[in-house]
PDB file of C-alpha atoms and ligand atoms in Angstrom:
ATOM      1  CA  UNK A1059       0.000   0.000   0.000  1.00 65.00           C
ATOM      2  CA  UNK A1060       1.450   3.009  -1.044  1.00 76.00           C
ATOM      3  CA  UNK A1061       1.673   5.217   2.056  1.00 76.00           C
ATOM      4  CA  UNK A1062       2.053   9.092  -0.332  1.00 86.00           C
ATOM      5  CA  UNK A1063       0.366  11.254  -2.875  1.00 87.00           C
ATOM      6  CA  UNK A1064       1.522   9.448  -5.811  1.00 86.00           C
ATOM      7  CA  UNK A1065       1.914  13.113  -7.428  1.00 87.00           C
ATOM      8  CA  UNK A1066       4.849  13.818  -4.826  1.00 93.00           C
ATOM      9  CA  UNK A1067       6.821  10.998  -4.967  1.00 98.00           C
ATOM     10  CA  UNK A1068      10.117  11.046  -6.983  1.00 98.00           C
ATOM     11  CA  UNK A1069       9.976   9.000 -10.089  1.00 98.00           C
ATOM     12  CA  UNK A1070      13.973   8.206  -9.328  1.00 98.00           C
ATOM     13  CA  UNK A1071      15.429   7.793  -5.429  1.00 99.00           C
ATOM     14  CA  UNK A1072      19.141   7.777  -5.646  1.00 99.00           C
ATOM     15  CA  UNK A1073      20.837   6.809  -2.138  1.00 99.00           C
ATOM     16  CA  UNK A1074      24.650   6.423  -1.050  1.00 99.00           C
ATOM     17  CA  UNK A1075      24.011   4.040   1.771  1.00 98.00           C
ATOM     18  CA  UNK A1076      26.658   4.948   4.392  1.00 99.00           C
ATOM     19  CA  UNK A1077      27.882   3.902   8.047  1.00 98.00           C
ATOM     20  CA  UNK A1078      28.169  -0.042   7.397  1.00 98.00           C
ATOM     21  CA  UNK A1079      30.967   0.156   9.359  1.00 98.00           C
ATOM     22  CA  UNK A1080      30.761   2.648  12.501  1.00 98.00           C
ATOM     23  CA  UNK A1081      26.754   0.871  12.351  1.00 99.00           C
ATOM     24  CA  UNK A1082      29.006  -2.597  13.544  1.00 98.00           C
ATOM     25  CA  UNK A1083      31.577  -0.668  15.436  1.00 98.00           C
ATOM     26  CA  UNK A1084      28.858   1.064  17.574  1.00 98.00           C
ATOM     27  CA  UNK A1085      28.220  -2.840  18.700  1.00 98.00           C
ATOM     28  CA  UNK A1086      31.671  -3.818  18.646  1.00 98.00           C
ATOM     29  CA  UNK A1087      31.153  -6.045  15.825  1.00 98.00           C
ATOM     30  CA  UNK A1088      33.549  -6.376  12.718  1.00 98.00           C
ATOM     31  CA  UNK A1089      32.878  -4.303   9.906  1.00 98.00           C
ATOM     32  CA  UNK A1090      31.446  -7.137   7.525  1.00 98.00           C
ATOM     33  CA  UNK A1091      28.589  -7.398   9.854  1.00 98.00           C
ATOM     34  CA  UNK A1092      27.876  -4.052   9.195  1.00 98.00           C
ATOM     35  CA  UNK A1093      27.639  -4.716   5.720  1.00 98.00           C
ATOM     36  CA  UNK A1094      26.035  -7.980   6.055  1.00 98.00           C
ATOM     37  CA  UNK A1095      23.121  -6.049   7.910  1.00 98.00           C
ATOM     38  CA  UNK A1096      23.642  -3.523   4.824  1.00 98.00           C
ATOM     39  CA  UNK A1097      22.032  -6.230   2.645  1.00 98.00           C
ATOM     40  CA  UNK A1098      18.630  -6.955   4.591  1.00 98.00           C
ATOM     41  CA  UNK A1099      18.682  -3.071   4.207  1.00 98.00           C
ATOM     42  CA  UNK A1100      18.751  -2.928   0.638  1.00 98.00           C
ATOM     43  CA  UNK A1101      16.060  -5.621   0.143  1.00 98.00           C
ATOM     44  CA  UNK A1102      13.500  -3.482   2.542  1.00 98.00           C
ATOM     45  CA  UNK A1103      14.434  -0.125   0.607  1.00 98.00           C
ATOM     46  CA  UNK A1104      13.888  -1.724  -2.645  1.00 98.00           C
ATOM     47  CA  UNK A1105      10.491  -3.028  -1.651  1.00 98.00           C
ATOM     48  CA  UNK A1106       9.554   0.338  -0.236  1.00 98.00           C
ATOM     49  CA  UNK A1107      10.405   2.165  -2.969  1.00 98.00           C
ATOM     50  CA  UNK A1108       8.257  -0.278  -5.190  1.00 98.00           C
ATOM     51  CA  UNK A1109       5.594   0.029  -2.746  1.00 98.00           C
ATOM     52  CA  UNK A1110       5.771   3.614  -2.681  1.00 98.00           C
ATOM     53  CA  UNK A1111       5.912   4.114  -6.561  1.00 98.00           C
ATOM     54  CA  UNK A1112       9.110   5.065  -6.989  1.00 98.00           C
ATOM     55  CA  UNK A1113      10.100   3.900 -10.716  1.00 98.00           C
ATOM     56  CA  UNK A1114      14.021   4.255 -10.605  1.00 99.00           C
ATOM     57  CA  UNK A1115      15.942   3.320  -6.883  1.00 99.00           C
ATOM     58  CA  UNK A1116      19.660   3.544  -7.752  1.00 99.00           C
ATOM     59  CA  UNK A1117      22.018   2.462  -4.974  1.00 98.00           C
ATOM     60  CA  UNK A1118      25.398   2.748  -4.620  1.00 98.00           C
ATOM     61  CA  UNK A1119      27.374  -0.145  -3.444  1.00 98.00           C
ATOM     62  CA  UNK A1120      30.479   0.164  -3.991  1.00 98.00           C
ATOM     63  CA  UNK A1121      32.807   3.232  -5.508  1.00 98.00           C
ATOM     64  CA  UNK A1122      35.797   3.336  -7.777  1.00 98.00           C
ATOM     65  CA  UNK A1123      37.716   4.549  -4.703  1.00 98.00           C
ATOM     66  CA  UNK A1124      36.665   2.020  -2.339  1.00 98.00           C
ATOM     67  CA  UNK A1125      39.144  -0.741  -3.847  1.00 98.00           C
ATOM     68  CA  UNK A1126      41.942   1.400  -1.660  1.00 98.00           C
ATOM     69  CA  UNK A1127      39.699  -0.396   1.644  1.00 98.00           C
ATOM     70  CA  UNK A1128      41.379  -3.064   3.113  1.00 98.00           C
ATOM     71  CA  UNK A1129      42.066  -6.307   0.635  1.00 98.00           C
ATOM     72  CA  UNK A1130      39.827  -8.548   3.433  1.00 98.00           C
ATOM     73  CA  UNK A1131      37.262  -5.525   3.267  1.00 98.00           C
ATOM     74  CA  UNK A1132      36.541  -5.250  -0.872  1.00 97.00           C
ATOM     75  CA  UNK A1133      36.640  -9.514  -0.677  1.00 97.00           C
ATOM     76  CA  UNK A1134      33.657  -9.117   1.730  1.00 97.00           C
ATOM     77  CA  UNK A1135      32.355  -6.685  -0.003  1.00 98.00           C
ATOM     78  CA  UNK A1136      32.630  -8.583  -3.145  1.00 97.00           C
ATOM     79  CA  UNK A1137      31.453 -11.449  -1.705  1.00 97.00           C
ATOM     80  CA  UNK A1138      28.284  -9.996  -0.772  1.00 97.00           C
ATOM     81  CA  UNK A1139      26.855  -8.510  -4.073  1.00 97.00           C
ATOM     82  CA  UNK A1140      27.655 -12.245  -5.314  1.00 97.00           C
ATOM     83  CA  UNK A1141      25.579 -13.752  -2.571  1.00 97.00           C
ATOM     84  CA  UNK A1142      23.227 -10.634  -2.699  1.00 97.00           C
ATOM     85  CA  UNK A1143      22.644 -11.727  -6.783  1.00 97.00           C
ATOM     86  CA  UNK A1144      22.763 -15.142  -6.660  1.00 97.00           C
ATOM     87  CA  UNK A1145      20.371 -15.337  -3.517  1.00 97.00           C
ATOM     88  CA  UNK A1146      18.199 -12.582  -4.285  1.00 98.00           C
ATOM     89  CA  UNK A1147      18.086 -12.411  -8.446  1.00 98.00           C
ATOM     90  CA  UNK A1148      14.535 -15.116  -8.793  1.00 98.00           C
ATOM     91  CA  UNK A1149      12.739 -13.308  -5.693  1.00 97.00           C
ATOM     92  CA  UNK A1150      13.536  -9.775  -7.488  1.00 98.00           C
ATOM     93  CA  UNK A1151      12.497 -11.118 -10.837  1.00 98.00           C
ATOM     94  CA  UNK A1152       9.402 -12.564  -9.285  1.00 98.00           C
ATOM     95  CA  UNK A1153       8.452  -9.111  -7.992  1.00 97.00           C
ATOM     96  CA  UNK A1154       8.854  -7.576 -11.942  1.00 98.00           C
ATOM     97  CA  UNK A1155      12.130  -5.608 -10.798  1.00 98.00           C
ATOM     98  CA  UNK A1156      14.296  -4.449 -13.373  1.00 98.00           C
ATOM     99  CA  UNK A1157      18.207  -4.645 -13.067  1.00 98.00           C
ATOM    100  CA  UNK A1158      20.588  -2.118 -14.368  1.00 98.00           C
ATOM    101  CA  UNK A1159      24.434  -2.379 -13.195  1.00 98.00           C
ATOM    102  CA  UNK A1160      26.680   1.339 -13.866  1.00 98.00           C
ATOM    103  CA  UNK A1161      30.317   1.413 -13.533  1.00 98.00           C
ATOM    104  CA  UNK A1162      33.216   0.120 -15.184  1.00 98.00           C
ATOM    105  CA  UNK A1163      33.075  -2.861 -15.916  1.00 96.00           C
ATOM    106  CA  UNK A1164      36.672  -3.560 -17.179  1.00 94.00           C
ATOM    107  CA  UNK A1165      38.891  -5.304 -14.783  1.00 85.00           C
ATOM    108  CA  UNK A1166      36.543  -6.885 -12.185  1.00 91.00           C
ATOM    109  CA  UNK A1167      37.299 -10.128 -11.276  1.00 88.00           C
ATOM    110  CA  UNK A1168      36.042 -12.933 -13.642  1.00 91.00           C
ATOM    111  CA  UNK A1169      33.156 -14.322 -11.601  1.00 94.00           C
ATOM    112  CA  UNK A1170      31.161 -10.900 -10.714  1.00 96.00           C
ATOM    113  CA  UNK A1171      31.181  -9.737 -14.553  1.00 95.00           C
ATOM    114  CA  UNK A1172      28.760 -12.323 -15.762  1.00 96.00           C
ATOM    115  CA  UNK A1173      26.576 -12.077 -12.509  1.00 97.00           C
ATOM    116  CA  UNK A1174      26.151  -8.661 -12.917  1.00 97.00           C
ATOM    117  CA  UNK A1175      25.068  -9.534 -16.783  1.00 97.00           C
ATOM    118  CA  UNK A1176      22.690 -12.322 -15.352  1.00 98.00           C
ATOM    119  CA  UNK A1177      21.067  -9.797 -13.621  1.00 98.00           C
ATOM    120  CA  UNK A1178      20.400  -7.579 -16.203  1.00 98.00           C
ATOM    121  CA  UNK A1179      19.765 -10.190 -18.965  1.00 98.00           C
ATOM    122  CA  UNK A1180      17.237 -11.874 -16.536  1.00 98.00           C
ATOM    123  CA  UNK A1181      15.357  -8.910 -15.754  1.00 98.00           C
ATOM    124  CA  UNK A1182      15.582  -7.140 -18.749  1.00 98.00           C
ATOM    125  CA  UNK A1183      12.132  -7.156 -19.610  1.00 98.00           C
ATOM    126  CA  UNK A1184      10.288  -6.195 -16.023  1.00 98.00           C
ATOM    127  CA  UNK A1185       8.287  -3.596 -16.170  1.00 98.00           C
ATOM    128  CA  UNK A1186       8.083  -3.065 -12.393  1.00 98.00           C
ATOM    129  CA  UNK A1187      10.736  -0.443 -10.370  1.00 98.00           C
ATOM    130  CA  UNK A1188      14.163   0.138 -12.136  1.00 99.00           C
ATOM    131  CA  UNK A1189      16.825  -1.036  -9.428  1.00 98.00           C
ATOM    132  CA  UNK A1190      20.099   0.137 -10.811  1.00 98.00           C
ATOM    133  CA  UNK A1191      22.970  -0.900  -8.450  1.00 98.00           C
ATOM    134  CA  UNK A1192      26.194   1.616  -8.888  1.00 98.00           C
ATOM    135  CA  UNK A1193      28.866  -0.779  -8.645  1.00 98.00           C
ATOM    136  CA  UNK A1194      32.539   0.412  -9.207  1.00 98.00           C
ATOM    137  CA  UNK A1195      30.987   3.736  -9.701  1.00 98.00           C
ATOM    138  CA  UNK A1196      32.418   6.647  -9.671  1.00 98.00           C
ATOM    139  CA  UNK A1197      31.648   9.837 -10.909  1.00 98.00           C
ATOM    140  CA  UNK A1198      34.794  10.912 -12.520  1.00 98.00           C
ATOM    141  CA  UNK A1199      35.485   7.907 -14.061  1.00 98.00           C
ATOM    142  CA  UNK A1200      31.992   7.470 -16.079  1.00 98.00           C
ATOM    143  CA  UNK A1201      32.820  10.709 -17.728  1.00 98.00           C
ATOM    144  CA  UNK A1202      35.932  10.440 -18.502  1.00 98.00           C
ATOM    145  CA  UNK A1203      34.957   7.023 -20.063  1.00 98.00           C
ATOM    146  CA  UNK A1204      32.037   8.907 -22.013  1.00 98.00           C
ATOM    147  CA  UNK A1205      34.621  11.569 -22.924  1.00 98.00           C
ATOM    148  CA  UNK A1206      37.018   9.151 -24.506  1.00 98.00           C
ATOM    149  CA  UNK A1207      33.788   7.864 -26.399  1.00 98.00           C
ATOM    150  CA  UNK A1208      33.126  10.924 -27.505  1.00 98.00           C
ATOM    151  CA  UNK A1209      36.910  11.806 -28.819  1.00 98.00           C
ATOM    152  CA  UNK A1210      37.044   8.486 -30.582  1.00 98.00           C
ATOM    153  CA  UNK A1211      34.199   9.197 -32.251  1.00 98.00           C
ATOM    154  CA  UNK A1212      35.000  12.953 -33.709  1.00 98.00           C
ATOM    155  CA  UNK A1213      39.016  11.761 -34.008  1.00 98.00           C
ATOM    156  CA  UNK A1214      36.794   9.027 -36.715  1.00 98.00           C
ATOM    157  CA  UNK A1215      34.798  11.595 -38.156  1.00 98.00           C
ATOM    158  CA  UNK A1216      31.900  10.351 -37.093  1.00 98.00           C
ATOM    159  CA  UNK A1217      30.962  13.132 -34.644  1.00 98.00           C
ATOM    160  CA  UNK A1218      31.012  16.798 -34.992  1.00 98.00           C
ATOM    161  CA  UNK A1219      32.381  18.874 -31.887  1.00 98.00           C
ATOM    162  CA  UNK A1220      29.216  21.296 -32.352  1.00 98.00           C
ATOM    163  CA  UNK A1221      26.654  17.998 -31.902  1.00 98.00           C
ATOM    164  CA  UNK A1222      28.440  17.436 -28.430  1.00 98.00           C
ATOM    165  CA  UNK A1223      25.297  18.683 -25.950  1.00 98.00           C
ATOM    166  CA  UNK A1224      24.570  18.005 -22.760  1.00 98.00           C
ATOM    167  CA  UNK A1225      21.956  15.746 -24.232  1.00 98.00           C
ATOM    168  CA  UNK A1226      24.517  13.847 -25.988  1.00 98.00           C
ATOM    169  CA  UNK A1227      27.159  13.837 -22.736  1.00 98.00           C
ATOM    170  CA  UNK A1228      24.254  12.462 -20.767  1.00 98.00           C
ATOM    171  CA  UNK A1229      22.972   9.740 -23.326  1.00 98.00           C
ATOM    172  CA  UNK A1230      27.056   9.022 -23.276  1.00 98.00           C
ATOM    173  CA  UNK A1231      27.172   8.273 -19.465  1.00 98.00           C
ATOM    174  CA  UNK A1232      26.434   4.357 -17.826  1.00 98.00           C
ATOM    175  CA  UNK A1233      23.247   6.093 -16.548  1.00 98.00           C
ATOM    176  CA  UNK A1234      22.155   6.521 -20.511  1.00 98.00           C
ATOM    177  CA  UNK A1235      18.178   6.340 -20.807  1.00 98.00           C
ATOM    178  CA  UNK A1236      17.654   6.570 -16.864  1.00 98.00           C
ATOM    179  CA  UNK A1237      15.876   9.986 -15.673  1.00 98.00           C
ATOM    180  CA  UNK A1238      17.972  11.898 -13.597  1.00 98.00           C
ATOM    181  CA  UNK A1239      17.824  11.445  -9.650  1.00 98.00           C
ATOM    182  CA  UNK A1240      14.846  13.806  -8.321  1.00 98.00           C
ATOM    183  CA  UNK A1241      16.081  12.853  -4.553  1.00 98.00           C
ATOM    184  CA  UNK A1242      19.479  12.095  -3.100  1.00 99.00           C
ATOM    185  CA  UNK A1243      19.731  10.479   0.295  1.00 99.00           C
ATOM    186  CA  UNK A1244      22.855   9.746   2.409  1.00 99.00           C
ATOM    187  CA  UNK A1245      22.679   7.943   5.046  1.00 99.00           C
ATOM    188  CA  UNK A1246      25.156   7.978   8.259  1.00 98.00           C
ATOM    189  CA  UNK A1247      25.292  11.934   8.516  1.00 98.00           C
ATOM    190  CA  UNK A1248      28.241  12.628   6.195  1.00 98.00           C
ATOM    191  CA  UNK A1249      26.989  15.345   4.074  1.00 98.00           C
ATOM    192  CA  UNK A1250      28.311  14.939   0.594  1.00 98.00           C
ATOM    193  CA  UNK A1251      28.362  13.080  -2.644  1.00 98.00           C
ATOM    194  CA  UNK A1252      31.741  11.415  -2.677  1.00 98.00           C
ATOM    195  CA  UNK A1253      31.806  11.312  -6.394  1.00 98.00           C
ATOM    196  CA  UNK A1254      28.304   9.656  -7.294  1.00 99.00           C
ATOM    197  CA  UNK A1255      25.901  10.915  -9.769  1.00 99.00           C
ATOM    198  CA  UNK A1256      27.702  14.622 -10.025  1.00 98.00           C
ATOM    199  CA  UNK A1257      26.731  15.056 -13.329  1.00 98.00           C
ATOM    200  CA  UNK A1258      22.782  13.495 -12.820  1.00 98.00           C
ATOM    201  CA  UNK A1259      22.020  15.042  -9.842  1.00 98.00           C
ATOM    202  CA  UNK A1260      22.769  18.817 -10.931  1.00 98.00           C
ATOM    203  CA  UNK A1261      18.808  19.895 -10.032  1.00 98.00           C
ATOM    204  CA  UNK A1262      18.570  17.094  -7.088  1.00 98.00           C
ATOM    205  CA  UNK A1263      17.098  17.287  -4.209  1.00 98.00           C
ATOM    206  CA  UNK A1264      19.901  16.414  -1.576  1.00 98.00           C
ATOM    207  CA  UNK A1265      18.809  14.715   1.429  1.00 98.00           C
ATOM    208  CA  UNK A1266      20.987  13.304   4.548  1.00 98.00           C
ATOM    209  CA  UNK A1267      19.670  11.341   7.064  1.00 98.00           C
ATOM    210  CA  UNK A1268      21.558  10.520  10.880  1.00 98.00           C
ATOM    211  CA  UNK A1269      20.653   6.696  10.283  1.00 98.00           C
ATOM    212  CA  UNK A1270      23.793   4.893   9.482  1.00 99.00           C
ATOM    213  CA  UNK A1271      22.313   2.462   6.716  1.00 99.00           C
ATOM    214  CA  UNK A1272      21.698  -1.012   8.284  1.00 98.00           C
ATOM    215  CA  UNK A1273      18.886   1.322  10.772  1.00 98.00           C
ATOM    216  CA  UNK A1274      17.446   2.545   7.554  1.00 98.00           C
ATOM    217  CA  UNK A1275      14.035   1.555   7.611  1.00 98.00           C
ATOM    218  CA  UNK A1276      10.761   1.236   5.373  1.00 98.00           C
ATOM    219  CA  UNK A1277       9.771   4.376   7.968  1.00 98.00           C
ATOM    220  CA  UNK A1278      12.819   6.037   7.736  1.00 98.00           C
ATOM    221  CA  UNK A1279      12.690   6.385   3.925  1.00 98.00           C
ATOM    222  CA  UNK A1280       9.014   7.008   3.879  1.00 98.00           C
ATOM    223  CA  UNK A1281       9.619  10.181   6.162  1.00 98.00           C
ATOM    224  CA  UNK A1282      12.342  11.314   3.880  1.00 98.00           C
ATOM    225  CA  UNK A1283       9.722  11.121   1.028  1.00 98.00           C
ATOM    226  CA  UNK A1284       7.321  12.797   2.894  1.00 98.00           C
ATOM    227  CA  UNK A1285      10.375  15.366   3.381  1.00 98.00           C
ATOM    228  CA  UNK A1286      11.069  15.356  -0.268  1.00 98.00           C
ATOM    229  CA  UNK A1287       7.648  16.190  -0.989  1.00 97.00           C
ATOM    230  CA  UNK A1288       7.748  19.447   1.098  1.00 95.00           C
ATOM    231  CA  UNK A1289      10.605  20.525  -1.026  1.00 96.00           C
ATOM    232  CA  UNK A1290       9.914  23.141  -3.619  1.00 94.00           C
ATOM    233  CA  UNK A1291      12.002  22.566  -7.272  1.00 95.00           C
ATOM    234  CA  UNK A1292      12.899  25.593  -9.165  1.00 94.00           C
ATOM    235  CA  UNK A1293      14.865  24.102 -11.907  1.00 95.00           C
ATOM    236  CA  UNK A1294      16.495  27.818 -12.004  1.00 95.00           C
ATOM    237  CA  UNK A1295      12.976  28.814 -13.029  1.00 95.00           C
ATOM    238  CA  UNK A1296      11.146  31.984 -11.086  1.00 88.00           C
ATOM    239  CA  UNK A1297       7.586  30.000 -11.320  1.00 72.00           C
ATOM    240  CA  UNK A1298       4.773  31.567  -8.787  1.00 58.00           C
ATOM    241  CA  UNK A1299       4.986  29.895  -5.658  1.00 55.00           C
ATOM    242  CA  UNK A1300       1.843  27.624  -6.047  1.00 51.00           C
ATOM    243  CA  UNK A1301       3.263  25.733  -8.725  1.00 53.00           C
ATOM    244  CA  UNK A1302       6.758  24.925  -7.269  1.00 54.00           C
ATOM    245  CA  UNK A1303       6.042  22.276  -5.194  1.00 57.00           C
ATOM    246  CA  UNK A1304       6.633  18.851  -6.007  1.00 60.00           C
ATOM    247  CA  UNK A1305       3.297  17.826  -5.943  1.00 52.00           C
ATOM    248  CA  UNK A1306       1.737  20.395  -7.781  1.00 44.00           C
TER     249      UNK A1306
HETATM  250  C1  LIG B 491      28.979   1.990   3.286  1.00 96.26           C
HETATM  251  O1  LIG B 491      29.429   1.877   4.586  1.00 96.26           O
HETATM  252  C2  LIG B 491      29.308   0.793   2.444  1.00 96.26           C
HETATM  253  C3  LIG B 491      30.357   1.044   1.430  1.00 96.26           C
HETATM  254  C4  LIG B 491      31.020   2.153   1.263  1.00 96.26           C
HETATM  255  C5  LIG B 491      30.672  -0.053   0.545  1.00 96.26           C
HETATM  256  P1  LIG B 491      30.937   2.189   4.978  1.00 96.26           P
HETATM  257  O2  LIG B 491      31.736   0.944   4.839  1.00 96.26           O
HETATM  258  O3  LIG B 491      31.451   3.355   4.236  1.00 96.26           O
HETATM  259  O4  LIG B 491      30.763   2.534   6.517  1.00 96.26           O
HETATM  260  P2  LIG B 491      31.465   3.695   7.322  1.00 96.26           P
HETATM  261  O5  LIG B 491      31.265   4.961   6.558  1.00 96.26           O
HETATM  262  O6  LIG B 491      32.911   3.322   7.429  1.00 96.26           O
HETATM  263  O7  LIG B 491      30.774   3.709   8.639  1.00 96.26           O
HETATM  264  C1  LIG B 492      30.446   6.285  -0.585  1.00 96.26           C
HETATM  265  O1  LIG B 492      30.755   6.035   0.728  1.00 96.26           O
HETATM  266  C2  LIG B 492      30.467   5.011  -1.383  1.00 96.26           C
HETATM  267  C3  LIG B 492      29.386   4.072  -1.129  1.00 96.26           C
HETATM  268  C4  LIG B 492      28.370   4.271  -0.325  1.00 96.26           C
HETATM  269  C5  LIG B 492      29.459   2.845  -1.870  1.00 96.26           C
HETATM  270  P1  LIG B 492      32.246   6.114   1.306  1.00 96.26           P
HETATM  271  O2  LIG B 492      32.166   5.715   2.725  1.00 96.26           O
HETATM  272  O3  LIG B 492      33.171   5.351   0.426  1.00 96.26           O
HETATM  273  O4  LIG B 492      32.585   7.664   1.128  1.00 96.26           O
HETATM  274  P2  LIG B 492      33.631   8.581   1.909  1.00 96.26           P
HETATM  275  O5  LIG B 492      34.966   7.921   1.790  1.00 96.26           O
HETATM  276  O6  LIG B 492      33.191   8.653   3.328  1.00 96.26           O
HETATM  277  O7  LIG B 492      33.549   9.915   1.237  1.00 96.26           O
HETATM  278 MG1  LIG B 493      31.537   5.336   4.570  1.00 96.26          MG
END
């Protein structure tokens, strides 16, 4: 049951789920329980989200800087998105989720590549919530791999410099044919974006919540809807007043 207006809820949710670790140090516990508890997370925020009528929940799990973590860290970390896919791929095709994977994909390790394309090949044709999991994500790096695209492409001829839009940088980016974020969350109180969606989330709402991200619950992310819904979007617009908010 969907809890909101449908009219003010974001048609894309995009969160960088943070505090895995101080969540398990708070408890004394090793960091991969933290991130173990990260998972059961992730499978309540995807149902909300559905629930809620949210069509596009993007996640990040794990950044292009994170590999400098601990070796024992990125193999648990690792190690979970393979359990997390293998475990959870039939239930989330079952409830008509859609997969998309961004990042590079050069370079990771032989048995997460074709998982990830499972995923997506699996669910390609769901017509339920878009769940598109940022994995060896970063910012930087996605355009600088659409930039080198791009280059290739004019250095062949095949692209004039003046036909190089933002249109064309964004249909150029891993995030190609996905609506940009409406709402950013972070979770664990750090307050900022640590290289994820910079380009995507130019007119986003940002949103940071004190929850580290195992304690973020179906109410947690229904209040910061209910937040997001308060907001008023501009867009750089001067619109009258009454028909700036989301909902309107
Ligand atoms: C988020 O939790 C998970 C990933 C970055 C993969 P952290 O591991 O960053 O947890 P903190 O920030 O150290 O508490
Ligand atoms: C961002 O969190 C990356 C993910 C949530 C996957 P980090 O914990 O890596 O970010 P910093 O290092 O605190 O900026
Ligand atoms: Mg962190």
């Amino acid at each position: 049951m969907n809890p909101l207006s449908p009219s003010t809820v974001p048609a894309h949710v995009a969160i960088i789920m943070d505090g895995n670790g101080r969540w398990a140090n708070a408890r004394g516990l090793p960091r991969a329980m933290g991130h173990r508890k990260g998972v059961e997370a992730v499978r309540e925020a995807v149902k909300t989200a559905s629930e809620c009528g949210v069509s596009y929940l993007t996640l990040f799990a794990f950044s292009s800087e994170n590999w400098s973590r601990p070796e024992s860290e990125v193999s648990d970390l690792m190690g979970l998105l393979k359990t997390f896919i293998r475990r959870d791929l039939a239930v989330l095709h079952k409830q008509n989720v859609r997969i998309r994977i961004i990042g590079d994909r050069q370079n990771l390790s032989g048995d997460i590549l074709p998982l990830l394309l499972e995923a997506e090949e699996t669910t390609r044709n769901n017509t339920g919530i878009t769940l598109v999991i940022a994995f060896n994500y970063g910012s930087r790096d996605e355009m600088a791999r659409a930039m080198r695209l791009l280059a290739a492409e004019v250095a062949a001829g095949r692209l004039d410099p003046s036909a190089i839009t933002p249109e064309r940088i964004g249909a150029s980016l891993d995030t190609a044919g996905i609506p940009d974020p409406d709402l950013v969350i972070r979770t664990s109180g750090e307050e900022r974006l640590s290289n994820f969606l910079l380009w995507q989330a130019a007119y986003a709402e940002l949103m940071f919540v004190p929850e580290f991200w195992p304690d973020f619950s179906r109410e947690t992310f229904i209040a910061a809807l209910s937040r997001y819904a308060m907001r008023e979007r501009r867009f750089g617009g001067l619109q009258p007043a009454a028909t700036l908010a989301v909902g309107s």
